[in-house]
Coordinates of C-alpha atoms in Angstrom, one line a residue:
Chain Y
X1 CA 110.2 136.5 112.7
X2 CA 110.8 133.0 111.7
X3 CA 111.5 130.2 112.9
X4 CA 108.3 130.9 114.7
X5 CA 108.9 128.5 117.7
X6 CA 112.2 129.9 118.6
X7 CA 109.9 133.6 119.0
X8 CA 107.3 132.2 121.3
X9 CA 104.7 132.1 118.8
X10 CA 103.6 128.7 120.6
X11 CA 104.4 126.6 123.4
X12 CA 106.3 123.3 123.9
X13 CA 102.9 121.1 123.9
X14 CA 101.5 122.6 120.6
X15 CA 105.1 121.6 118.9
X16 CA 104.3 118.4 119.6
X17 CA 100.9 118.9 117.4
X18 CA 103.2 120.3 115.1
X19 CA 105.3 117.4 115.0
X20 CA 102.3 115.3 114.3
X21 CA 101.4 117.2 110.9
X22 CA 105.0 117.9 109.4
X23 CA 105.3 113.9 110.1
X24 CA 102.3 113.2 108.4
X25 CA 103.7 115.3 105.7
X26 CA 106.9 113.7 105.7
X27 CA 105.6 109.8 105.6
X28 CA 103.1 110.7 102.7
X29 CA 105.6 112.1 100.4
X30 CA 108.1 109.0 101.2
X31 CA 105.1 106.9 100.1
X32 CA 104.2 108.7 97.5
X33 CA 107.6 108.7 96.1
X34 CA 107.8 104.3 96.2
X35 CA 110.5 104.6 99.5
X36 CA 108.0 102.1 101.3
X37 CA 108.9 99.8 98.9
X38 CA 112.5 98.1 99.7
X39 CA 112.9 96.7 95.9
X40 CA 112.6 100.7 94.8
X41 CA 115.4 102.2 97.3
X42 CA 117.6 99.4 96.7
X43 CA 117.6 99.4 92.8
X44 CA 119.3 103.2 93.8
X45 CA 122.6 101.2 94.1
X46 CA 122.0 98.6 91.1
X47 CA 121.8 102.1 89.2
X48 CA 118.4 100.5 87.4
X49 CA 115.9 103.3 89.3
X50 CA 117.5 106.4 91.0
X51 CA 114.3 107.3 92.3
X52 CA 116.2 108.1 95.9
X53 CA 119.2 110.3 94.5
X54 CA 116.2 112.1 92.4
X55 CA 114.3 112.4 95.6
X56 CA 116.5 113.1 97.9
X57 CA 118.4 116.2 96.1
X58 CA 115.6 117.9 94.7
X59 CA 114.5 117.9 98.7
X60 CA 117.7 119.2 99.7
X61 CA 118.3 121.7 96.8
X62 CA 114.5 123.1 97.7
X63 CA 114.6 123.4 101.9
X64 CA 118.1 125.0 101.0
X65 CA 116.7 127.7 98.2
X66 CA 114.1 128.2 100.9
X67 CA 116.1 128.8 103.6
X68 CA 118.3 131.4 101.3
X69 CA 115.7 133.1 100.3
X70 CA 113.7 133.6 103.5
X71 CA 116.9 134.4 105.0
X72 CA 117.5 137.2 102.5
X73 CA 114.1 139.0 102.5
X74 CA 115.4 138.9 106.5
X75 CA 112.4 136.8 107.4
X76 CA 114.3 134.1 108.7
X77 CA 117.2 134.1 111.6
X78 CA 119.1 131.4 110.3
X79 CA 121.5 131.6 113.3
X80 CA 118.5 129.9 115.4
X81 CA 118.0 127.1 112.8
X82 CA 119.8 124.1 114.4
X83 CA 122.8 122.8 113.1
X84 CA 124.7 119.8 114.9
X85 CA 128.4 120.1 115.3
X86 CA 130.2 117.8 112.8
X87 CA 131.9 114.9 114.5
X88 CA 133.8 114.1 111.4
X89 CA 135.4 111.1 111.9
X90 CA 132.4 109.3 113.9
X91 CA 130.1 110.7 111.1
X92 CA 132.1 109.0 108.0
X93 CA 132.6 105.7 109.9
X94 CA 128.7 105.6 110.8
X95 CA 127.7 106.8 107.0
X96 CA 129.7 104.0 105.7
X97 CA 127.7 101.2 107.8
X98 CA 124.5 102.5 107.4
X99 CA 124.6 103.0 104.0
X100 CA 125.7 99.1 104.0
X101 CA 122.8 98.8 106.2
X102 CA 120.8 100.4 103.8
X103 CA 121.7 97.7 101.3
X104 CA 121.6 95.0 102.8
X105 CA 118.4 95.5 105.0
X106 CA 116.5 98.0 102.3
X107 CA 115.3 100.6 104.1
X108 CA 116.5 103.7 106.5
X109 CA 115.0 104.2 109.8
X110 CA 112.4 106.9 108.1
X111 CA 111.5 104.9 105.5
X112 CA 111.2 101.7 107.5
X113 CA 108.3 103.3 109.0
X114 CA 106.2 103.9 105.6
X115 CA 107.3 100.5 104.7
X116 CA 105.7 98.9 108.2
X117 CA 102.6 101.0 108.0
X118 CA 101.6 99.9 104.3
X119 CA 102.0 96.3 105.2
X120 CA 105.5 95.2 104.3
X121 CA 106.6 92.5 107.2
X122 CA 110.1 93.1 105.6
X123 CA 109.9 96.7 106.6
X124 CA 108.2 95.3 110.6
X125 CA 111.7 93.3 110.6
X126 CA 113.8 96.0 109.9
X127 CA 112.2 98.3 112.6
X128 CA 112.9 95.5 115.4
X129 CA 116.4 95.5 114.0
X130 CA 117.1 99.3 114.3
X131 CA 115.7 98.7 117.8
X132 CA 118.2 95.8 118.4
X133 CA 120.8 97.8 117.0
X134 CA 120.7 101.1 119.4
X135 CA 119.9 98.5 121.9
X136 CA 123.6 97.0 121.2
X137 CA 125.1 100.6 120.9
X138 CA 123.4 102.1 124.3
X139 CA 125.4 98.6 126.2
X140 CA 128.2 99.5 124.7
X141 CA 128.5 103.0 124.9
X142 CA 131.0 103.3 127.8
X143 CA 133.1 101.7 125.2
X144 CA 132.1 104.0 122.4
X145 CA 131.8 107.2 124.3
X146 CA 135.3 108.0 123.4
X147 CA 135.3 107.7 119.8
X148 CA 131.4 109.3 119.3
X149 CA 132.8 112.2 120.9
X150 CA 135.9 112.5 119.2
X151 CA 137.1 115.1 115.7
X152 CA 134.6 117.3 116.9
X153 CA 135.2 120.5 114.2
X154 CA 132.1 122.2 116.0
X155 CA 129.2 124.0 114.0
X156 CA 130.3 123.6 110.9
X157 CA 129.0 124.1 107.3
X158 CA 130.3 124.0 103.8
X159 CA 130.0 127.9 103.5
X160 CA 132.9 127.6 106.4
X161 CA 135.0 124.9 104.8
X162 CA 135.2 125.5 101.5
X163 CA 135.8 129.4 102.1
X164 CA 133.5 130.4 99.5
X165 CA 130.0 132.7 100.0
X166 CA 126.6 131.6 100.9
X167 CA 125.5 132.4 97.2
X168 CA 128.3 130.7 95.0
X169 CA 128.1 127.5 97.7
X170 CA 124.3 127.2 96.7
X171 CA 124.7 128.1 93.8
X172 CA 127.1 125.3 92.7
X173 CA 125.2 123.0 94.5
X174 CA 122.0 123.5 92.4
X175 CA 124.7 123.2 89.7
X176 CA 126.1 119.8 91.1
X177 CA 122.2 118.4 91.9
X178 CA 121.3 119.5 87.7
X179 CA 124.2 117.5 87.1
X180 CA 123.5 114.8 89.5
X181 CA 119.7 114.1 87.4
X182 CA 121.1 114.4 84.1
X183 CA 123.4 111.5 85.2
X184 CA 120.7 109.7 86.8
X185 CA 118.4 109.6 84.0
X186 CA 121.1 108.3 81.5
X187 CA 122.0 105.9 84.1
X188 CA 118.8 104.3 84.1
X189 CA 118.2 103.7 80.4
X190 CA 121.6 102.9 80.4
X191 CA 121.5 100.1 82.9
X192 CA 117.7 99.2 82.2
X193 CA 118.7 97.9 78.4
X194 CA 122.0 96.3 80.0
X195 CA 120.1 94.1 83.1
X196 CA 116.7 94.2 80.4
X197 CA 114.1 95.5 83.0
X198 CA 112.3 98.4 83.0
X199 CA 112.5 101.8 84.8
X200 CA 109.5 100.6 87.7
Chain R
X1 CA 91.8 105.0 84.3
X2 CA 90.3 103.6 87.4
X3 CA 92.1 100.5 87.0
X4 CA 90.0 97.2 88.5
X5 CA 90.3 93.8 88.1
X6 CA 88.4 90.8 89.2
X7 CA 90.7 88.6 91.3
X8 CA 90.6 84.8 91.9
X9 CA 87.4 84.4 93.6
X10 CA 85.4 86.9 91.4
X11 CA 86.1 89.9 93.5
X12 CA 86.7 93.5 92.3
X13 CA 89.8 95.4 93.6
X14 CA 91.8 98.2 92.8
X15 CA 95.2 97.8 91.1
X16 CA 98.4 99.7 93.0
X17 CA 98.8 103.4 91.6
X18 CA 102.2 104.0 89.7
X19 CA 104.5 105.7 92.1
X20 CA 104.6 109.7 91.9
X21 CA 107.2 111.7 89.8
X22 CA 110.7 111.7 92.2
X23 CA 111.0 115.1 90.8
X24 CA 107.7 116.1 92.3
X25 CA 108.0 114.2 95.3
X26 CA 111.1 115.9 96.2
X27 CA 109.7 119.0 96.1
X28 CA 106.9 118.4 98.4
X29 CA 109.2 116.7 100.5
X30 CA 111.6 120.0 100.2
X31 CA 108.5 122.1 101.1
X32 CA 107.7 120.1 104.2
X33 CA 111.5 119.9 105.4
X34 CA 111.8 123.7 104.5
X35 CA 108.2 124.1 106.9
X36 CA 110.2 122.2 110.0
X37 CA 113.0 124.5 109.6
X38 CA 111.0 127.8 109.5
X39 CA 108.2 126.8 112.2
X40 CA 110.5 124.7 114.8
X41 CA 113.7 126.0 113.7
X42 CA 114.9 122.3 113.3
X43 CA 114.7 119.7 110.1
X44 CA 113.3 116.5 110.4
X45 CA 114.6 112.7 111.6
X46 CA 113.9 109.1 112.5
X47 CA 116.1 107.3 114.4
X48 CA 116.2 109.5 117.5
X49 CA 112.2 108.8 118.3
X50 CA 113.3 104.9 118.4
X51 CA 116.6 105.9 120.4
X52 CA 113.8 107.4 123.1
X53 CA 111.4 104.2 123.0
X54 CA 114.8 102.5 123.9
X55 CA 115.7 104.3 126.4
X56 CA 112.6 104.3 128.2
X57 CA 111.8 100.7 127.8
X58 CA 115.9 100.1 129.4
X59 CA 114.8 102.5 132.4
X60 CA 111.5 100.5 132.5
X61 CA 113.6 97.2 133.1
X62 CA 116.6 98.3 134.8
X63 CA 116.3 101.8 136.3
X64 CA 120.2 102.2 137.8
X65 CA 121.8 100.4 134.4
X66 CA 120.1 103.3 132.2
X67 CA 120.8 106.2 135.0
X68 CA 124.5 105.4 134.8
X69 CA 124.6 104.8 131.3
X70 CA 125.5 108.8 129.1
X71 CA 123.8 107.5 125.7
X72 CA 120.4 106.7 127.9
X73 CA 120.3 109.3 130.4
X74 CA 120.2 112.0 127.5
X75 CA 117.4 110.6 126.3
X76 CA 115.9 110.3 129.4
X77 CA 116.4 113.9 130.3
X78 CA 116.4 115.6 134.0
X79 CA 112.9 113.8 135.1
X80 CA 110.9 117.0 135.2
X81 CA 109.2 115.7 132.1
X82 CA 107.8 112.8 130.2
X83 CA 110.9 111.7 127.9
X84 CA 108.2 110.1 125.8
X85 CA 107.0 114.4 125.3
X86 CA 109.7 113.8 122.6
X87 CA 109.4 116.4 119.2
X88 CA 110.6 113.3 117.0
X89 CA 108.5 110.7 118.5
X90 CA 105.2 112.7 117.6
X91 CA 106.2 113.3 114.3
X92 CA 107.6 109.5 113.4
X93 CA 103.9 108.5 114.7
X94 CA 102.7 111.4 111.9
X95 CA 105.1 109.5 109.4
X96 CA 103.4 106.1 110.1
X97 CA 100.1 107.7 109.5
X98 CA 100.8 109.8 106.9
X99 CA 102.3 106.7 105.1
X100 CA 99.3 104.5 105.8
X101 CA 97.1 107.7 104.3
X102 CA 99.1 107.6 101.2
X103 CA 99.3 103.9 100.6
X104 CA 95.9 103.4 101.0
X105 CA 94.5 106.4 98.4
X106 CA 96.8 104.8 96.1
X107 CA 96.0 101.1 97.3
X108 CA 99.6 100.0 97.6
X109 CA 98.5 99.2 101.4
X110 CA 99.5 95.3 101.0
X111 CA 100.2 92.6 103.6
X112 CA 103.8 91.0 101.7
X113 CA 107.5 90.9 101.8
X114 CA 109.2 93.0 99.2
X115 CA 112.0 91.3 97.6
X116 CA 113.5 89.9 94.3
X117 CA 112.5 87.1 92.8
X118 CA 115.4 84.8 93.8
X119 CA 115.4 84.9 97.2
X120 CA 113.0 83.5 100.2
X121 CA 111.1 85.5 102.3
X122 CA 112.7 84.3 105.3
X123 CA 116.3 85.3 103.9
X124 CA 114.9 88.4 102.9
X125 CA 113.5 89.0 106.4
X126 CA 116.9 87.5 108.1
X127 CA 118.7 90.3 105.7
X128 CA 116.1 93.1 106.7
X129 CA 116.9 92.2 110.4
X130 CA 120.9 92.5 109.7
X131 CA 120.4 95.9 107.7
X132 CA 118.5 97.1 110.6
X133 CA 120.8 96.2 113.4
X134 CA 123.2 98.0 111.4
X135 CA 121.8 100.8 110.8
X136 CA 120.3 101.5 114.4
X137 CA 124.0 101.3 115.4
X138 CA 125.1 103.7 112.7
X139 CA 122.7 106.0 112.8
X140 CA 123.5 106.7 116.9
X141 CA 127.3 106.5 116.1
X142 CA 127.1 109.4 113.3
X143 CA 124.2 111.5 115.3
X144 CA 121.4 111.0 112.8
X145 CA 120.3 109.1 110.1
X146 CA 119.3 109.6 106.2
X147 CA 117.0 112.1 107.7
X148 CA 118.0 113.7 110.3
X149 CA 121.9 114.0 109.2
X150 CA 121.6 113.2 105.5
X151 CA 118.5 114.8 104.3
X152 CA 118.0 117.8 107.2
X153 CA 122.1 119.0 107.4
X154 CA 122.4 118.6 103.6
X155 CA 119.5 121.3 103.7
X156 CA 121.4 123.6 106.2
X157 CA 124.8 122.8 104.6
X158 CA 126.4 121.1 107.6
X159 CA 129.7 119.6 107.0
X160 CA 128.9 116.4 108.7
X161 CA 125.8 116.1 107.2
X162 CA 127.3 116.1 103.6
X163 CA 130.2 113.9 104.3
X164 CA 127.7 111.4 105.8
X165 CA 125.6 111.5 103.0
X166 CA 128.5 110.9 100.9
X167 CA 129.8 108.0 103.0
X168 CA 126.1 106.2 102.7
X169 CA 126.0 105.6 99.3
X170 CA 129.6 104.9 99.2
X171 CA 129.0 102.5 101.8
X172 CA 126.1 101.0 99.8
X173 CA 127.8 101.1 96.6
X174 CA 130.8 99.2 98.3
X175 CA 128.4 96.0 99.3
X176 CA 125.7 96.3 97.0
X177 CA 127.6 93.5 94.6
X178 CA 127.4 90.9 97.5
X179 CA 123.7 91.1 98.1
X180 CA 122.7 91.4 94.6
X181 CA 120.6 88.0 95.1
X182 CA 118.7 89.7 97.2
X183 CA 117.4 92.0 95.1
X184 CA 118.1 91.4 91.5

């Protein structure tokens, strides 16, 4: 049965190994997909190349067919997949800064880390910020503690808010992420002949 | 196909590879989040393996000021183990490899500063500092970041995860007019 570490199938110290190879995984395909680059991620919100909308749904849409499916040929206990609790109010208020963050600085914490090891002292920068930034949270954390903790709705997914089933929920999101790249790739012509630069 | 050219002092090097298909890209990526979940039972993430190098290198300084602190001790766990045995740490050093691996097959490993042309690269680097800072302190507040909260609980449908992902590009779409300069 999967998830395989959750059965015993190997100990804490060879997750680590495992850790080592999924990461290598996950930092080649973030290179390979230009997110090392700060000019390419940013042009996501100048509409001009929505390489990190394309990206990031086709990712989410195929771990989450994945999942499905390897939950309904009852390979899969889903119930030992981890899923945080939703703090709901914390999570908005922290989305919204980050993704100004994400602007402003160019880069996520993830693909900082591509960024730094192909070269980019931008992305070296960023890093030590992210570092002076947790830095800043952790001293004020007594301060925090309350709010972090607070409009805790517990383990909760869409399948639970929206009432609906497992199938019709992925199902419309496979819908929504179709609809989502058909967008995407009108909005980029569309925006390339208005600002008169091409698709990089 | 092979694409060389001769630089300034008569030298032959390769010219950066065109960046993958994002189509293709997010499948592999999919694949290899979808390979976390059904080997570890857990998605993927970033921020937390810095949050651990932080705490360690507070307990380092000022052992009693991160034992009283809640947001370092977890990191810090119980003591009966190395807090630097961390599952995220390993694989953010396998990110930096794998990155490094990738760049350099498609020789886009380059020593610069990536910005738009009418900006300086020490404005650039001032605004790559800011965005950081930021996004070190989001990233703790909302429990993740675009890959541990955005990319790994939009996979397993989380609530949170969604409505954070939501609330990042609305965040970026929101400022994205005021640090146009920067980039355009």
């Amino acid at each position: 049965m999967m998830p395989y570490f959750k059965f015993d199938y190997f100990g804490f110290d060879f997750s680590l190994v495992v850790a080592f190879i999924i990461g290598i995984g996950f930092g080649f395909a973030l290179e390979r997909g230009g997110f090392g680059n700060a000019r390419i991620l940013a042009a996501q919100f100048y509409f001009y190349n929505m390489r990190v909308l394309k990206v990031m749904f086709t990712s989410i849409v195929t771990a989450m067919l994945g999942l499905f499916y390897f939950t309904w040929i009852g390979w899969l206990d889903i119930s030992l997949v981890y899923i945080g609790d939703t703090y709901i109010v914390p999570q908005i208020i922290g989305g919204l800064l980050l993704g100004m963050g994400f602007v402003i600085g160019g880069y996520c914490p993830g693909t900082s880390v591509v960024s730094a090891a192909t070269g980019r002292t931008d992305g070296m920068v960023f890093i030590a910020g992210i570092i002076f930034g947790i830095i800043v949270f952790g001293e004020m954390f007594p301060l925090l503690e309350g709010f972090y903790n607070s409009t805790n709705l517990g383990r909760v997914t869409l399948v639970d808010f929206f009432g609906l089933s497992q199938g019709m929920l992925v199902f419309l999101i496979v819908l929504m992420a179709l609809g989502a790249f058909a967008a995407a790739e009108w909005g980029e012509r569309f925006f390339a002949k208005k600002n008169g630069r091409g698709v990089e | 196909m092979n694409s060389k050219k001769e630089n300034s002092r008569g030298e032959k090097e390769f010219e950066p590879k065109p960046y993958s298909n994002p189509y293709l890209v997010g499948f592999g990526l999919g694949l290899i989040l979808l390979a976390a979940f059904l080997v570890m039972g857990r998605g993927l993430g970033a921020s937390g393996a810095v949050s651990t190098v932080v705490a360690v290198g507070v307990e380092k300084i000022a052992p009693e000021h991160a034992a009283k602190n809640n947001f370092y001790s977890e990191y810090l766990g119980d003591g009966t183990s190395n807090p630097l045995k961390d599952w995220l740490l390993f694989e953010v050093i396998g990110v930096l490899v794998g990155g490094f691996i990738s760049g350099a097959l498609a020789h886009r490993i380059k020593r610069t500063t990536e910005k738009g042309p009418n900006v300086s690269v020490k404005t650039r680097l001032i605004y790559a500092f800011v965005g950081g800072a930021m996004m070190g302190f989001a990233s703790k507040l909302a429990r993740g970041c675009t890959s541990g909260l955005a990319l790994t609980g939009g996979a397993v449908l989380s609530l949170g995860g969604w409505a954070f992902m939501l609330s990042v590009f609305g965040g970026g779409y929101a400022v994205a007019y005021f640090v146009r300069r920067q980039w355009l």
